[in-house]
Amino acid sequence: MPITADARELQDDLARFRHEMHQEPEIGLVLPRTQEKVLRALDGLGYEITLGEETTSVTAVLRGGGAPGGGQGTRPAVLLRADMDGLPVQEKTGVEYTSRIDGAMHACGHDLHTSMLTGAATLLAERRHSLAGDVVLMFQPGEEGFDGAAHMIREGVLDAPGRRVDAAYGMHVFSALEPHGTFCTKPGVMLSSSDGLTVTVLGAGGHGSAPHSAKDPVTAAAEMVTALQVMVTRQFNMFDPVVLSVGVLQAGTKRNIIPETARIEATIRTFSEASRQKMMETVPRLLKGIAAAHGLEVDVDYQQEYPLTITDEDETNTAEKVIEGLFGDTRLARWATPLSGSEDFSRVLAEVPGTFIGLSAVPRGADHAASAFNHSPYATFDDGVLADGAALYAELAVSRLAALTGAAPATLS
């Protein structure tokens, strides 16, 4: 049967798996219940399983029976990745399979990613004897700020088949942006880098009635917030944008007490390495100058987090052809500009050629321009994309391995 038809046969099972995950989200690098669900889904399919030591990751290798001569370490290999972790969000969607864990939610769709990749695991296992190489499934915890990809790379996921994989593909669903079922691609910079800024303004406390007898960190912190926004518009090229958003501004305990410290936390997104490096130099200089002007000290902690997600042009073109072959060109949208979200799959793409594919899981009939976006407590993802996502994951591996070995390509439909 065509791979899309086989995937549709799995739709109900994938939806059940997804609902189980959604009801029991786990956060961070240690996801024992999620790992257990993935291992149950892979049981009996013939994968070589390796569990993470630093995290509850799962690496599964399928040895293709249709590969040309040679042992492990000589055959071509392709990697498929899904992240598994949830977010510290209190769900407000009202769906019947709402999270049962207080303060935790699969608000970014990672439950769909994992479900789709388990579906692909079945589809690939059914085609094992004709696979022209090996497939690595990367079930990754800790994407949401915990750098799970770096942990898995350090533990050898990219070399799991015995040699470095030849190509890598990841997928991410969205609860807004595009019409239901649309696949999204972009060669080159697809997602921004992400860095974290923590600022502690150090003053001297006192009575609110006598600010001259204290060193007020609050007014300096307020000036810093404004100055950071002005800096972005005046020191950076508008055609190479920078996004700086302050999410935390904390100080004081009572209105008539001048506190000793004030705290600022911000996220910084850039779309080129040049702007990223410039931000690292410019931000501390600006904040230290403002503090000095007020006679204060400041501690600036600028943390590099996720690098730019840069897709390989050839691998993106390959993925687009597979999408069109499976679903037709009306289901494909190539983005003209990057998205200001960030991803630790960027670390995989920095090591091997590959691409990252968006998939709209906006509920059918919903207005994609007005729907709640990922990370919202109201973000709702449609199960209807699960079979298509599983089929795409599997066909990417089948087609790419065939191309790497010069074997006849599989039938797309």
C-alpha positions as MATLAB code, in Angstrom:
seq = 'MPITADARELQDDLARFRHEMHQEPEIGLVLPRTQEKVLRALDGLGYEITLGEETTSVTAVLRGGGAPGGGQGTRPAVLLRADMDGLPVQEKTGVEYTSRIDGAMHACGHDLHTSMLTGAATLLAERRHSLAGDVVLMFQPGEEGFDGAAHMIREGVLDAPGRRVDAAYGMHVFSALEPHGTFCTKPGVMLSSSDGLTVTVLGAGGHGSAPHSAKDPVTAAAEMVTALQVMVTRQFNMFDPVVLSVGVLQAGTKRNIIPETARIEATIRTFSEASRQKMMETVPRLLKGIAAAHGLEVDVDYQQEYPLTITDEDETNTAEKVIEGLFGDTRLARWATPLSGSEDFSRVLAEVPGTFIGLSAVPRGADHAASAFNHSPYATFDDGVLADGAALYAELAVSRLAALTGAAPATLS';
ca = [
       0.000    0.000    0.000;
       1.135    3.613   -0.537;
       2.716    5.132    2.527;
      -0.062    7.708    2.966;
      -2.696    4.976    2.924;
      -0.780    2.967    5.516;
      -0.439    6.102    7.636;
      -4.175    6.733    7.525;
      -4.686    3.227    8.897;
      -2.679    4.340   11.935;
      -4.598    7.606   12.488;
      -6.792    6.420   15.353;
      -3.875    4.799   17.176;
      -1.781    7.943   16.762;
      -4.595   10.110   18.126;
      -4.944    7.854   21.181;
      -1.197    7.956   21.762;
      -1.216   11.750   21.422;
      -4.096   12.131   23.894;
      -2.275    9.969   26.440;
       0.793   12.170   26.107;
      -1.259   15.346   26.233;
      -2.936   14.325   29.475;
       0.401   13.616   31.154;
       2.906   16.282   30.074;
       6.388   16.314   31.565;
       8.808   19.231   31.604;
      12.563   19.382   31.130;
      15.151   16.690   30.565;
      13.664   13.941   32.717;
      10.437   12.579   31.227;
      10.115    9.022   32.562;
       6.420    8.490   31.777;
       6.851    9.882   28.268;
       9.892    7.685   27.667;
       7.865    4.680   28.800;
       5.096    5.483   26.292;
       7.614    5.786   23.448;
       9.284    2.506   24.340;
       5.906    0.735   24.338;
       5.178    2.147   20.877;
       8.536    0.882   19.559;
       8.342   -2.529   21.191;
       8.515   -5.376   18.712;
       9.351   -3.224   15.681;
      12.977   -4.334   15.421;
      14.731   -1.121   16.442;
      18.036   -1.029   18.291;
      17.209    1.113   21.342;
      19.624    3.276   23.306;
      18.433    5.268   26.312;
      20.046    8.520   27.348;
      22.294    8.718   30.400;
      22.023   12.476   30.971;
      18.339   12.591   30.010;
      15.393   10.279   29.346;
      16.039   10.395   25.606;
      15.354    7.483   23.267;
      17.527    6.751   20.236;
      16.160    4.035   17.948;
      18.094    2.649   14.965;
      16.430    0.629   12.215;
      18.782   -1.360    9.986;
      17.525   -1.407    6.430;
      17.599   -4.722    4.647;
      17.857   -3.250    1.171;
      21.144   -1.439    1.736;
      24.077   -2.157   -0.574;
      26.952   -4.302    0.643;
      28.956   -3.344    3.662;
      28.549   -3.570    7.383;
      27.444   -1.113   10.000;
      29.269    2.155    9.668;
      29.428    1.998    5.864;
      25.764    2.250    4.877;
      23.947    5.576    4.441;
      21.773    6.796    7.316;
      19.073    9.401    7.871;
      17.911   10.890   11.167;
      14.351   11.887   12.076;
      13.760   13.928   15.220;
      10.815   14.599   17.535;
      10.897   16.546   20.811;
       8.826   15.238   23.726;
       8.648   17.825   26.524;
       5.801   20.074   27.629;
       5.661   23.571   29.098;
       4.877   25.084   32.524;
       1.489   26.351   31.305;
      -1.939   25.835   32.881;
      -4.128   24.492   30.093;
      -7.341   26.371   29.230;
      -8.320   24.733   25.928;
     -11.251   22.777   27.327;
     -10.519   19.728   25.152;
     -11.721   16.414   26.556;
      -8.135   15.157   26.883;
      -6.945   18.239   28.799;
      -3.747   17.918   30.825;
      -4.209   16.201   34.177;
      -0.983   17.694   35.507;
      -1.507   21.002   37.275;
       0.646   23.751   35.771;
       1.896   21.680   32.834;
       0.663   21.475   29.239;
       1.718   20.333   25.796;
       1.244   23.898   24.581;
       3.788   23.644   21.754;
       2.622   20.469   20.060;
       5.474   18.178   21.054;
       2.893   15.489   21.789;
       2.009   15.565   18.092;
       5.664   15.393   17.055;
       6.263   12.315   19.190;
       3.056   10.655   18.010;
       3.937   11.258   14.359;
       7.427    9.840   14.786;
       6.097    6.709   16.495;
       3.778    6.354   13.507;
       6.739    6.720   11.163;
       8.530    4.052   13.201;
       5.784    1.592   12.305;
       5.689    2.615    8.644;
       9.446    2.248    8.321;
       9.538   -1.078   10.149;
       6.990   -2.416    7.648;
       9.373   -1.360    4.847;
      12.546   -2.462    6.564;
      13.570   -5.064    3.988;
      13.529   -2.529    1.162;
      15.149    0.379    3.029;
      18.364    1.396    1.290;
      20.165    2.229    4.530;
      19.621    2.885    8.227;
      17.221    5.215   10.003;
      17.822    6.916   13.356;
      14.810    8.083   15.352;
      15.715   10.844   17.821;
      13.135   11.175   20.612;
      14.403   14.205   22.477;
      13.496   15.697   25.852;
      14.233   19.232   27.002;
      13.726   21.311   23.863;
      11.949   24.048   25.813;
      14.989   25.830   27.185;
      16.920   22.791   28.449;
      19.036   22.155   25.324;
      18.113   18.501   25.057;
      19.567   18.272   21.554;
      23.010   19.179   22.861;
      22.765   16.391   25.438;
      21.808   13.838   22.789;
      24.525   14.977   20.389;
      27.069   14.692   23.195;
      25.883   11.132   23.825;
      26.284   10.211   20.163;
      22.850   10.336   18.523;
      24.313   11.604   15.230;
      26.650    8.605   15.068;
      24.184    6.030   16.397;
      24.212    3.813   13.259;
      28.004    3.468   13.446;
      28.832    6.516   11.323;
      27.689   10.115   11.059;
      24.183   10.331    9.573;
      23.979   11.766    6.061;
      20.887   13.914    6.563;
      18.526   14.995    9.346;
      14.911   16.105    9.316;
      12.740   17.660   11.993;
       9.143   18.794   12.017;
       7.160   21.276   14.116;
       3.425   21.860   14.285;
       1.807   25.268   14.698;
      -1.559   26.187   16.186;
      -1.743   29.371   14.069;
       0.035   31.109   11.140;
      -1.049   28.905    8.221;
      -4.243   27.117    7.094;
      -4.850   23.605    8.387;
      -2.545   20.973    6.901;
      -0.065   23.384    5.290;
       3.586   22.296    5.275;
       6.048   25.198    5.625;
       9.668   25.331    4.477;
      12.434   27.874    4.091;
      16.013   27.371    2.886;
      18.695   29.179    4.864;
      17.861   30.995    8.094;
      14.463   29.651    9.116;
      14.381   30.450   12.840;
      16.164   33.052   14.935;
      18.815   32.470   17.535;
      17.735   32.823   21.149;
      19.744   34.337   23.976;
      18.861   35.207   27.558;
      19.642   38.440   29.408;
      19.542   38.751   33.200;
      20.372   42.134   34.730;
      20.710   42.953   38.412;
      20.941   46.656   39.243;
      22.778   47.138   42.557;
      21.823   50.165   44.606;
      21.375   51.110   48.262;
      18.027   50.895   49.996;
      16.336   53.668   51.877;
      13.112   55.488   52.683;
      10.910   56.511   49.784;
      10.588   59.979   51.257;
      14.333   60.611   51.053;
      15.613   59.175   47.757;
      18.712   61.386   47.962;
      19.842   59.313   50.940;
      19.631   56.088   48.965;
      20.755   54.787   45.585;
      17.568   53.965   43.742;
      17.932   50.968   41.387;
      14.310   51.174   40.203;
      14.627   54.363   38.182;
      17.851   53.135   36.613;
      16.224   49.802   35.714;
      13.277   51.622   34.131;
      15.690   53.687   32.042;
      17.514   50.539   30.995;
      14.319   48.925   29.685;
      13.579   51.930   27.512;
      17.183   52.369   26.410;
      17.390   48.756   25.246;
      14.469   49.303   22.883;
      15.961   52.538   21.545;
      19.305   50.801   21.033;
      17.661   48.143   18.840;
      16.159   50.789   16.557;
      19.248   52.974   16.365;
      22.232   50.632   16.317;
      20.942   47.722   14.222;
      19.997   47.487   10.578;
      16.223   47.238   10.199;
      16.753   44.728    7.391;
      18.665   42.445    9.768;
      16.189   42.673   12.642;
      16.733   42.176   16.334;
      13.964   41.407   18.814;
      14.498   42.202   22.508;
      11.582   41.664   24.870;
      11.686   42.231   28.623;
       9.594   39.596   30.367;
      10.623   40.200   33.970;
      10.980   43.501   35.840;
      11.165   43.042   39.606;
      12.015   45.323   42.501;
      10.881   46.231   45.982;
       8.486   45.039   48.645;
       6.497   48.160   49.586;
       5.701   51.495   47.953;
       7.615   53.636   50.481;
      10.784   51.541   50.532;
      13.583   52.054   48.036;
      14.969   48.558   47.418;
      18.606   47.598   47.194;
      18.283   45.800   43.865;
      16.154   45.620   40.744;
      16.059   42.748   38.306;
      15.447   42.604   34.550;
      15.121   39.485   32.431;
      14.798   39.591   28.656;
      14.842   37.315   25.630;
      16.911   38.342   22.612;
      16.315   37.022   19.088;
      18.639   37.701   16.152;
      18.650   36.533   12.530;
      22.360   36.687   11.737;
      25.495   35.706   13.585;
      26.846   39.235   13.064;
      23.894   40.796   14.898;
      24.116   38.188   17.602;
      27.760   39.000   18.288;
      27.056   42.727   18.171;
      24.265   42.354   20.728;
      26.622   40.532   23.074;
      28.980   43.518   22.945;
      26.465   46.360   22.842;
      23.994   45.370   25.560;
      26.470   45.155   28.490;
      28.165   48.390   27.428;
      24.831   50.228   27.349;
      23.629   48.920   30.705;
      26.926   49.576   32.474;
      26.917   53.118   31.120;
      23.430   53.804   32.469;
      24.320   52.332   35.852;
      27.465   54.438   36.046;
      25.510   57.581   35.195;
      23.311   56.915   38.235;
      26.242   56.044   40.503;
      25.184   52.408   40.647;
      26.671   49.033   39.893;
      25.115   46.470   37.570;
      25.617   42.773   37.002;
      24.909   41.751   33.387;
      24.553   38.056   32.590;
      24.237   37.491   28.827;
      23.686   33.810   28.064;
      23.897   32.335   24.571;
      21.154   29.760   24.218;
      20.017   28.314   20.864;
      21.839   29.230   17.639;
      20.198   30.151   14.349;
      18.233   27.346   12.710;
      19.775   27.223    9.237;
      18.389   24.677    6.804;
      20.362   23.182    3.940;
      19.060   24.363    0.570;
      19.418   20.997   -1.157;
      17.776   19.116    1.709;
      14.969   21.682    1.799;
      14.404   21.210   -1.925;
      14.339   17.456   -1.361;
      11.756   17.800    1.391;
       9.598   20.055   -0.777;
       9.584   17.474   -3.585;
       8.562   14.768   -1.122;
       5.749   16.952    0.262;
       4.475   17.722   -3.237;
       4.712   14.063   -4.210;
       2.717   12.932   -1.195;
       0.178   15.730   -0.832;
       0.335   18.020   -3.886;
       1.755   21.517   -4.236;
      -1.316   23.181   -2.691;
      -0.219   21.886    0.719;
       3.214   23.539    0.542;
       4.139   27.089    1.566;
       7.695   28.409    1.323;
       8.259   31.204    3.832;
       9.820   34.417    2.534;
      11.075   35.451    5.973;
      12.258   33.560    9.064;
      10.184   33.030   12.189;
      11.431   34.590   15.420;
      11.008   31.374   17.357;
      14.071   29.286   18.178;
      14.910   25.584   18.221;
      17.663   23.350   19.534;
      17.292   21.236   16.387;
      19.564   24.015   15.136;
      22.393   22.125   16.814;
      21.695   19.057   14.668;
      21.548   21.151   11.489;
      24.878   22.741   12.414;
      26.442   19.264   12.331;
      24.783   17.546    9.359;
      22.816   18.656    6.279;
      19.104   18.711    6.852;
      15.982   20.778    7.081;
      13.146   21.721    9.401;
       9.510   21.602    8.307;
       6.527   23.397    9.776;
       3.055   21.841    9.734;
      -0.122   23.742   10.541;
      -2.297   21.857   13.011;
      -4.852   24.658   13.208;
      -8.269   23.035   13.763;
     -10.288   22.656   10.570;
     -12.520   25.652   10.007;
     -10.610   27.849   12.464;
      -9.164   31.210   11.444;
      -5.423   30.576   11.350;
      -4.734   34.320   11.580;
      -6.694   34.650   14.827;
      -5.966   31.285   16.493;
      -3.984   31.128   19.723;
      -0.310   30.549   18.934;
       2.051   27.963   20.399;
       2.794   28.364   24.134;
      -0.637   29.881   24.803;
      -2.839   28.106   27.387;
      -5.500   28.223   24.652;
      -3.307   26.727   21.883;
      -5.246   23.913   20.208;
      -3.736   21.398   17.775;
      -5.777   19.200   15.447;
      -5.225   15.433   15.518;
      -6.104   15.384   11.818;
      -2.495   16.091   10.791;
      -0.997   13.097   12.602;
      -1.186   10.577    9.759;
       0.211   13.059    7.244;
       3.085   13.953    9.564;
       3.912   10.278   10.101;
       3.836    9.645    6.363;
       6.121   12.578    5.666;
       8.649   11.543    8.301;
       8.764    8.021    6.866;
       8.895    9.047    3.211;
      11.704   11.522    3.874;
      13.794    8.636    5.172;
      12.802    6.202    2.400;
      13.380    8.684   -0.427;
      16.602   10.154    0.927;
      18.176    6.744    1.497;
      17.205    5.703   -2.013;
      18.806    8.843   -3.424;
      21.983    8.312   -1.396;
      22.442    4.808   -2.772;
      21.110    5.388   -6.267;
      18.315    2.915   -5.647;
      14.967    3.280   -7.374;
      12.862    5.810   -5.470;
       9.794    4.641   -3.614;
       6.356    5.406   -5.009;
       4.960    8.595   -3.496;
       1.265    8.698   -2.717;
];
